[in-house]
C-alpha positions as a Markdown table, in Angstrom:
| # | Residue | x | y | z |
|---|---|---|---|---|
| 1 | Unk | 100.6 | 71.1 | 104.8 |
| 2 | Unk | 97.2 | 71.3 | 103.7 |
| 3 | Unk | 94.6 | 73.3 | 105.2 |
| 4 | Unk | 91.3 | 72.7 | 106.0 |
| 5 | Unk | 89.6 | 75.4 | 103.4 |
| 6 | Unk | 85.5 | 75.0 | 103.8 |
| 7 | Unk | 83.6 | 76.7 | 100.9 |
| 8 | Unk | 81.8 | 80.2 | 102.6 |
| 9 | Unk | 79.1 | 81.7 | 100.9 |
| 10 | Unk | 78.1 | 85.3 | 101.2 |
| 11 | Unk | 74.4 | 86.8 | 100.3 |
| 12 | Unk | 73.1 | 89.9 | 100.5 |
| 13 | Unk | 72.9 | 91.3 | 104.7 |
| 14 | Unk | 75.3 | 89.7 | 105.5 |
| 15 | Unk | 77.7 | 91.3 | 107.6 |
| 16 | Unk | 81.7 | 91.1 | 107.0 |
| 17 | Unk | 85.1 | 92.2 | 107.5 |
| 18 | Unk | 88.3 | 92.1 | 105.4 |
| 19 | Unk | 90.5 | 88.9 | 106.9 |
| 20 | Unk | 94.1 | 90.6 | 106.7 |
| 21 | Unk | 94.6 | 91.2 | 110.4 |
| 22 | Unk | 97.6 | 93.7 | 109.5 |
| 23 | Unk | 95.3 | 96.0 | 107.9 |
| 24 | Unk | 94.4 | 99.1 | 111.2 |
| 25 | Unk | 90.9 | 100.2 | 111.3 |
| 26 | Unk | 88.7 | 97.2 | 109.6 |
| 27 | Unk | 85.6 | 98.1 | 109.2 |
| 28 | Unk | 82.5 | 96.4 | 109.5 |
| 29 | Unk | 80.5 | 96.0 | 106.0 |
| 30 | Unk | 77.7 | 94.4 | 105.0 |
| 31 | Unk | 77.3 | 92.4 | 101.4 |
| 32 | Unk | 74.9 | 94.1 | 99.1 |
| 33 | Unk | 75.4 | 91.6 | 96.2 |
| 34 | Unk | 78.1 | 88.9 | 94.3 |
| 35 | Unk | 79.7 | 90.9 | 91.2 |
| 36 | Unk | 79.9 | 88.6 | 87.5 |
| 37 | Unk | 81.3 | 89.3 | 84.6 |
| 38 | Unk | 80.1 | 88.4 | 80.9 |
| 39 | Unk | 81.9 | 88.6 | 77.6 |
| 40 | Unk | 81.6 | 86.6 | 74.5 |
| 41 | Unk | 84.2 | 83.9 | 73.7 |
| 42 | Unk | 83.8 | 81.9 | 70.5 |
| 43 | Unk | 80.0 | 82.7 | 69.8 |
| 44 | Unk | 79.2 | 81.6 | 73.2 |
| 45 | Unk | 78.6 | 84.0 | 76.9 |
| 46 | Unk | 80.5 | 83.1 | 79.3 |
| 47 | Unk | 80.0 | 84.2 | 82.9 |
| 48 | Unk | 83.1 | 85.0 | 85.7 |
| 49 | Unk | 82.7 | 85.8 | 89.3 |
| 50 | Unk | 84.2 | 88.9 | 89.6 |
| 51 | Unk | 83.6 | 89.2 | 93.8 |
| 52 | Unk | 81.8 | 90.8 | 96.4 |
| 53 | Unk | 80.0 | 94.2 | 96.4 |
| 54 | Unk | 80.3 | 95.5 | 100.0 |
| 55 | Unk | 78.8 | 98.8 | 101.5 |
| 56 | Unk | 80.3 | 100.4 | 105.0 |
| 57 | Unk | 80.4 | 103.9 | 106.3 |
| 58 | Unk | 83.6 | 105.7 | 107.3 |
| 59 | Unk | 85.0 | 107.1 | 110.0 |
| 60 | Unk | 83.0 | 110.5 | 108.3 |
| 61 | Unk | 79.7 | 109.3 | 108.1 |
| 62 | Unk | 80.3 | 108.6 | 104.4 |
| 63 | Unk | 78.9 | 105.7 | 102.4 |
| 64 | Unk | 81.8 | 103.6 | 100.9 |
| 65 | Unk | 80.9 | 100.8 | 98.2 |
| 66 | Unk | 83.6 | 98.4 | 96.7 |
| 67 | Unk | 84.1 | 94.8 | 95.5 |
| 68 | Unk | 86.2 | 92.7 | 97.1 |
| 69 | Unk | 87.9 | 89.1 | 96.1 |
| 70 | Unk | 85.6 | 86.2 | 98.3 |
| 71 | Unk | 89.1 | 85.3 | 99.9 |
| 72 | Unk | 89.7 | 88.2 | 101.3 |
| 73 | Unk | 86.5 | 88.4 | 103.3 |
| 74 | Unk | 85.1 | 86.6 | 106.9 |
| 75 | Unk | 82.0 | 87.0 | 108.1 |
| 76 | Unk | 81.4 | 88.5 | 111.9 |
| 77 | Unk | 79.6 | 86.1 | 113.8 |
């Protein structure tokens, strides 16, 4: 069964959530910037997309900042 998988694109202000509805407590978080990667391979720089940077606060008031896989965020309409 294939399913219908549109590209999504995040930039920065953006606001998301994590997509795993099993998870308790999602917060909301908004994108700050998309996370890359360089190293050197064979003389030549290669760039990876590593993911997401997201800021949200938590349940203390306290500024959280990670980077999370494109997949496993959606954004809130």
């Amino acid at each position: 069964m294939l399913e219908d998988l549109s590209k999504v694109f995040f930039v920065p202000g953006d606001i998301v959530k994590v997509r795993h509805k099993q998870l308790k407590n999602i917060p909301l978080m908004y994108v700050v910037e998309k996370v890359t990667r360089s190293y050197k391979h064979n003389e030549e720089t290669v760039n990876s997309f590593k993911g997401i940077k997201c800021r949200w606060f938590n349940a203390h008031g306290d500024l959280c900042e990670a980077v999370f896989s494109s997949k496993d965020l959606e954004k809130v309409k």
